[in-house]
Amino acid sequence: MTTRTTRVATALLGGAAALLTLAAPAAAAPSGTTGGIDVTAQRLVLEPTDQGYVGTLAATVTNRKPTATSVNLVITEPAGASFATIEPGGACLYDRLVENRLVISCMGDQIEAGRSVTFRLGFHVWTTTRDYPMVADGGRIEVVADGAARAADATGFTTLFRSTTGSLRMPRPYVQATETDLSIRGGAVTLDRQPDGSLLGRMPVTVRYGNDAPTFSLNVEAALPAGVDVHHIEPQDMPSFPNWFTVPGGRFMPGEERTFDVFLSAPAGTPAGELGTGTFTVSGSYFWGADPQDVDPADNSTSFAVTAVDAS
């Protein structure tokens, strides 16, 4: 992941209860546990909403040591890009991927000797809700004493997706896409002469997100004629730059289309006439060094003519 993509993903997640910071992969902890601290969890039940499935898992950590101990939690998601919050807790780091699911290390809390703390882990799976229940295995929680190299204890948990009819019986396996299915459409743009002699034009752009492959944001690279830059986009919820921008509106649901305006500019002194052809290319941003591939890269780009006109 490039530096700019890291800034984008971090900013998108900055408002969450847990500060999730994209980081280079950390070394996996050695296998086995050291004891003295226990962690228990039951099952995670995700409820259908108008934006996928949402649920909270309670994980209880008990300190059986004779002294107070600070602990961290290492969480393996049940679905990619689904971990959202931890309470109580501190900053979280994305460590690595396991079967396209994130492993996340979160600062926990100090637990007094002989006492327990229950952590509430929030999850949000951005997938189409179904009229039948689903199940996902592979969720896991490890508890690590502060400064320790190995987990003191670990537990797996099962994730159930409640159907839109309210059922949890006879669930089917949840299979999440691993490759994105993105497309982008635009059209010819005319840059009009401004009072100061510069040029500015508006171009509607439509982006479609075809499936539930995990991403945190969609970024668009701009290859533009000489002297032409991205000026800004509307609506604007993230910074844009002369040769790239982030699609506004945050995470997508499968099948969602989103149309917004891209404003292109050129400096004073640029002559009227055909300036050339520009191209926008959209891609997903997920994890450092492992951004998803697309099922059909051909429709990830759109090309368009750029024309400059003088005021009438």
Coordinates of C-alpha atoms in Angstrom, one line a residue:
M1 CA 0.0 0.0 0.0
T2 CA 1.3 3.4 -0.9
T3 CA 1.8 6.1 1.7
R4 CA -1.2 8.1 0.4
T5 CA -3.4 5.0 0.6
T6 CA -2.4 4.4 4.2
R7 CA -3.4 8.0 5.0
V8 CA -6.7 7.5 3.4
A9 CA -7.6 4.2 5.2
T10 CA -6.4 5.6 8.6
A11 CA -8.5 8.7 8.2
L12 CA -11.6 6.7 7.3
L13 CA -11.3 4.7 10.5
G14 CA -10.2 7.5 12.7
G15 CA -13.7 8.1 14.1
A16 CA -14.2 4.6 15.3
A17 CA -14.2 3.8 19.0
A18 CA -11.0 2.0 18.5
L19 CA -8.3 3.8 16.6
L20 CA -7.3 1.3 13.9
T21 CA -3.9 2.1 12.3
L22 CA -2.7 0.3 9.2
A23 CA 0.7 -1.1 9.9
A24 CA 3.3 -3.4 8.3
P25 CA 2.7 -7.1 9.2
A26 CA 4.0 -8.0 12.7
A27 CA 5.6 -11.3 13.4
A28 CA 3.1 -14.0 14.5
A29 CA 3.3 -14.9 18.2
P30 CA 4.8 -18.4 18.9
S31 CA 2.3 -21.2 19.2
G32 CA 1.1 -22.4 22.6
T33 CA 0.0 -20.5 25.7
T34 CA 1.6 -19.6 28.9
G35 CA -1.3 -19.7 31.3
G36 CA -2.2 -17.5 34.3
I37 CA -4.7 -15.5 32.3
D38 CA -7.9 -17.0 30.8
V39 CA -10.1 -15.8 27.9
T40 CA -13.6 -17.1 27.2
A41 CA -16.1 -16.2 24.5
Q42 CA -19.4 -17.7 23.3
R43 CA -20.7 -17.1 19.8
L44 CA -21.1 -13.9 17.8
V45 CA -24.6 -13.3 16.5
L46 CA -24.8 -10.8 13.7
E47 CA -28.1 -9.1 13.1
P48 CA -29.3 -8.0 9.6
T49 CA -29.5 -4.2 9.0
D50 CA -29.9 -2.0 5.9
Q51 CA -26.1 -2.0 5.6
G52 CA -25.2 -5.6 6.1
Y53 CA -24.8 -7.4 9.5
V54 CA -23.8 -5.9 12.8
G55 CA -23.1 -7.6 16.2
T56 CA -21.1 -7.5 19.4
L57 CA -19.1 -10.3 20.9
A58 CA -18.4 -10.4 24.6
A59 CA -15.0 -11.8 25.6
T60 CA -14.2 -12.2 29.3
V61 CA -10.5 -12.1 30.4
T62 CA -9.7 -13.4 33.9
N63 CA -6.4 -12.7 35.6
R64 CA -5.4 -15.7 37.8
K65 CA -2.0 -14.2 38.6
P66 CA -1.3 -12.8 42.1
T67 CA -0.6 -9.3 40.7
A68 CA -2.4 -6.9 38.5
T69 CA -1.6 -7.5 34.8
S70 CA -2.1 -5.4 31.7
V71 CA -3.3 -7.4 28.7
N72 CA -3.6 -7.1 25.0
L73 CA -6.1 -8.9 22.7
V74 CA -5.2 -10.4 19.3
I75 CA -8.4 -10.8 17.3
T76 CA -8.8 -12.8 14.1
E77 CA -11.9 -11.6 12.2
P78 CA -14.6 -14.0 11.2
A79 CA -14.9 -12.1 7.9
G80 CA -12.5 -9.7 6.1
A81 CA -12.7 -6.0 7.2
S82 CA -15.4 -6.7 9.7
F83 CA -13.8 -5.7 13.0
A84 CA -15.1 -2.3 14.1
T85 CA -14.6 -1.5 17.8
I86 CA -13.3 -2.7 21.2
E87 CA -14.6 -1.4 24.6
P88 CA -12.8 -1.0 26.9
G89 CA -9.5 -0.8 25.0
G90 CA -7.0 1.3 23.3
A91 CA -5.4 1.6 19.9
C92 CA -5.4 -1.4 17.5
L93 CA -2.9 -2.4 14.8
Y94 CA -3.6 -4.5 11.7
D95 CA -1.0 -7.2 12.0
R96 CA -1.4 -9.6 9.0
L97 CA -3.9 -11.5 6.9
V98 CA -5.2 -15.0 7.5
E99 CA -7.3 -16.4 4.6
N100 CA -8.0 -12.8 3.6
R101 CA -9.2 -11.9 7.2
L102 CA -7.4 -9.4 9.3
V103 CA -5.5 -10.3 12.5
I104 CA -5.7 -7.3 14.8
S105 CA -3.7 -6.5 17.9
C106 CA -5.5 -4.2 20.4
M107 CA -4.3 -2.7 23.6
G108 CA -6.5 -4.0 26.4
D109 CA -6.7 -2.9 30.0
Q110 CA -5.1 -3.6 33.4
I111 CA -6.8 -6.4 35.3
E112 CA -6.4 -6.7 39.0
A113 CA -5.4 -10.0 40.5
G114 CA -8.3 -12.5 40.7
R115 CA -10.6 -10.2 38.7
S116 CA -12.2 -10.3 35.3
V117 CA -12.9 -7.8 32.5
T118 CA -15.4 -8.3 29.8
F119 CA -14.4 -6.8 26.4
R120 CA -17.1 -5.9 23.9
L121 CA -15.9 -6.5 20.3
G122 CA -18.0 -4.9 17.6
F123 CA -18.2 -6.4 14.1
H124 CA -19.8 -5.2 10.9
V125 CA -20.0 -7.4 7.8
W126 CA -20.8 -5.3 4.7
T127 CA -22.7 -8.0 2.7
T128 CA -26.2 -8.4 1.3
T129 CA -28.6 -9.7 3.9
R130 CA -30.2 -13.1 3.2
D131 CA -33.5 -14.7 4.0
Y132 CA -31.6 -17.7 5.4
P133 CA -29.0 -17.8 8.3
M134 CA -25.3 -18.2 7.7
V135 CA -22.3 -19.3 9.7
A136 CA -18.6 -18.5 9.6
D137 CA -15.9 -20.2 11.6
G138 CA -12.3 -19.1 12.1
G139 CA -12.9 -16.2 14.5
R140 CA -10.3 -16.3 17.3
I141 CA -9.2 -14.3 20.3
E142 CA -5.8 -14.5 22.0
V143 CA -5.0 -12.7 25.2
V144 CA -1.3 -11.6 25.7
A145 CA 0.1 -10.2 28.9
D146 CA 1.8 -6.9 28.3
G147 CA 5.4 -7.5 27.3
A148 CA 5.0 -11.3 26.7
A149 CA 6.0 -13.0 23.5
R150 CA 3.3 -15.7 23.7
A151 CA -0.4 -15.7 24.3
A152 CA -1.5 -16.7 27.8
D153 CA -4.7 -18.2 26.5
A154 CA -6.8 -18.3 23.3
T155 CA -10.3 -19.3 22.2
G156 CA -12.1 -19.6 18.9
F157 CA -15.6 -18.4 18.3
T158 CA -18.4 -19.2 15.8
T159 CA -20.2 -16.4 14.0
L160 CA -23.9 -16.7 13.1
F161 CA -25.7 -14.4 10.6
R162 CA -29.3 -14.1 11.6
S163 CA -31.7 -14.4 8.6
T164 CA -33.9 -11.5 7.6
T165 CA -36.8 -13.7 8.8
G166 CA -35.2 -14.0 12.3
S167 CA -33.9 -17.5 12.1
L168 CA -30.6 -19.0 13.2
R169 CA -31.5 -22.6 12.4
M170 CA -29.7 -24.7 9.8
P171 CA -27.2 -22.0 8.7
R172 CA -25.4 -22.1 5.4
P173 CA -21.7 -21.3 5.2
Y174 CA -20.9 -17.6 4.5
V175 CA -18.5 -17.3 1.6
Q176 CA -17.0 -13.8 1.2
A177 CA -15.6 -12.7 -2.1
T178 CA -11.8 -12.2 -2.2
E179 CA -11.6 -10.2 -5.5
T180 CA -13.4 -6.9 -6.0
D181 CA -15.9 -6.3 -8.8
L182 CA -15.5 -2.6 -9.4
S183 CA -16.5 -0.4 -12.3
I184 CA -16.3 3.3 -13.1
R185 CA -18.0 5.4 -15.7
G186 CA -17.5 9.0 -16.8
G187 CA -17.8 11.2 -19.9
A188 CA -16.4 14.0 -21.9
V189 CA -15.7 17.2 -19.8
T190 CA -15.6 20.8 -20.9
L191 CA -13.3 23.3 -19.0
D192 CA -14.8 26.8 -19.0
R193 CA -12.6 29.9 -18.8
Q194 CA -12.8 31.6 -15.4
P195 CA -12.6 35.3 -14.6
D196 CA -8.9 34.9 -13.7
G197 CA -8.1 33.1 -16.9
S198 CA -7.9 29.6 -15.5
L199 CA -10.1 26.8 -16.6
L200 CA -12.6 24.7 -14.6
G201 CA -15.1 22.0 -15.5
R202 CA -17.4 19.5 -13.8
M203 CA -17.5 15.8 -14.7
P204 CA -20.1 13.4 -13.2
V205 CA -18.5 10.0 -12.3
T206 CA -20.3 6.8 -11.3
V207 CA -18.6 4.0 -9.4
R208 CA -20.2 0.6 -8.8
Y209 CA -19.2 -2.0 -6.1
G210 CA -20.3 -5.4 -7.4
N211 CA -19.7 -7.8 -4.5
D212 CA -18.6 -8.1 -0.8
A213 CA -14.9 -8.4 -1.2
P214 CA -13.3 -6.6 1.8
T215 CA -12.0 -3.0 1.2
F216 CA -11.9 0.1 3.4
S217 CA -11.9 2.7 0.6
L218 CA -11.9 3.1 -3.2
N219 CA -9.2 5.2 -4.7
V220 CA -9.2 6.7 -8.2
E221 CA -5.9 7.4 -10.1
A222 CA -6.2 10.1 -12.7
A223 CA -4.0 10.2 -15.8
L224 CA -4.8 13.6 -17.4
P225 CA -3.6 15.7 -20.3
A226 CA -0.6 18.0 -19.7
G227 CA -1.6 20.9 -17.4
V228 CA -4.9 19.4 -16.4
D229 CA -5.4 18.5 -12.7
V230 CA -8.1 17.2 -10.3
H231 CA -9.2 20.4 -8.6
H232 CA -11.7 18.8 -6.1
I233 CA -14.6 16.5 -5.9
E234 CA -18.2 17.0 -4.6
P235 CA -19.3 15.8 -2.1
Q236 CA -15.8 16.0 -0.5
D237 CA -15.2 14.0 2.6
M238 CA -11.6 13.2 2.0
P239 CA -8.7 15.3 0.6
S240 CA -8.2 15.1 -3.2
F241 CA -5.0 15.6 -5.0
P242 CA -4.0 16.6 -8.6
N243 CA -3.7 13.0 -9.8
W244 CA -5.9 11.0 -7.4
F245 CA -8.9 11.1 -5.1
T246 CA -11.0 8.8 -2.8
V247 CA -14.5 7.9 -3.7
P248 CA -16.7 9.8 -1.2
G249 CA -19.2 8.2 1.1
G250 CA -17.1 5.5 2.9
R251 CA -17.8 1.7 2.6
F252 CA -20.0 0.3 -0.1
M253 CA -22.7 -2.4 0.0
P254 CA -22.6 -5.0 -2.8
G255 CA -24.3 -3.7 -5.9
E256 CA -24.3 -0.1 -4.7
E257 CA -23.6 2.6 -7.3
R258 CA -22.5 6.1 -6.3
T259 CA -22.4 9.2 -8.5
F260 CA -20.4 12.3 -7.6
D261 CA -18.8 15.2 -9.4
V262 CA -15.1 15.6 -10.2
F263 CA -13.9 19.1 -11.0
L264 CA -10.9 19.4 -13.4
S265 CA -8.8 22.5 -13.8
A266 CA -6.1 24.0 -16.0
P267 CA -4.0 27.1 -15.4
A268 CA -4.4 30.5 -17.0
G269 CA -2.7 30.7 -20.4
T270 CA -4.0 27.2 -21.5
P271 CA -5.4 27.7 -25.0
A272 CA -9.0 26.8 -25.9
G273 CA -9.5 23.6 -27.9
E274 CA -9.0 19.9 -27.5
L275 CA -6.6 19.2 -24.6
G276 CA -6.4 15.5 -24.9
T277 CA -7.8 12.3 -23.3
G278 CA -7.9 11.6 -19.6
T279 CA -8.4 8.3 -17.7
F280 CA -9.7 7.5 -14.3
T281 CA -8.9 4.0 -12.8
V282 CA -10.5 2.8 -9.6
S283 CA -9.1 0.3 -7.1
G284 CA -9.8 -1.0 -3.6
S285 CA -7.7 -0.4 -0.5
Y286 CA -7.6 -3.1 2.1
F287 CA -4.3 -4.1 3.7
W288 CA -0.6 -3.1 3.4
G289 CA 0.9 -4.9 0.4
A290 CA -2.2 -7.0 -0.3
D291 CA -4.8 -4.8 -1.9
P292 CA -7.4 -6.9 -3.7
Q293 CA -7.4 -7.8 -7.3
D294 CA -10.5 -7.3 -9.5
V295 CA -12.5 -9.9 -11.3
D296 CA -12.6 -7.8 -14.4
P297 CA -10.0 -5.0 -14.6
A298 CA -11.2 -3.9 -18.0
D299 CA -14.1 -1.9 -16.5
N300 CA -12.0 -0.4 -13.7
S301 CA -11.0 2.5 -16.0
T302 CA -12.9 5.1 -18.0
S303 CA -11.5 7.4 -20.6
F304 CA -12.8 10.8 -21.6
A305 CA -12.0 13.8 -23.8
V306 CA -11.1 17.1 -22.2
T307 CA -11.9 20.3 -24.0
A308 CA -11.2 23.9 -23.1
V309 CA -13.6 26.7 -24.1
D310 CA -13.4 30.5 -23.8
A311 CA -16.2 32.5 -22.2
S312 CA -18.9 33.5 -24.8

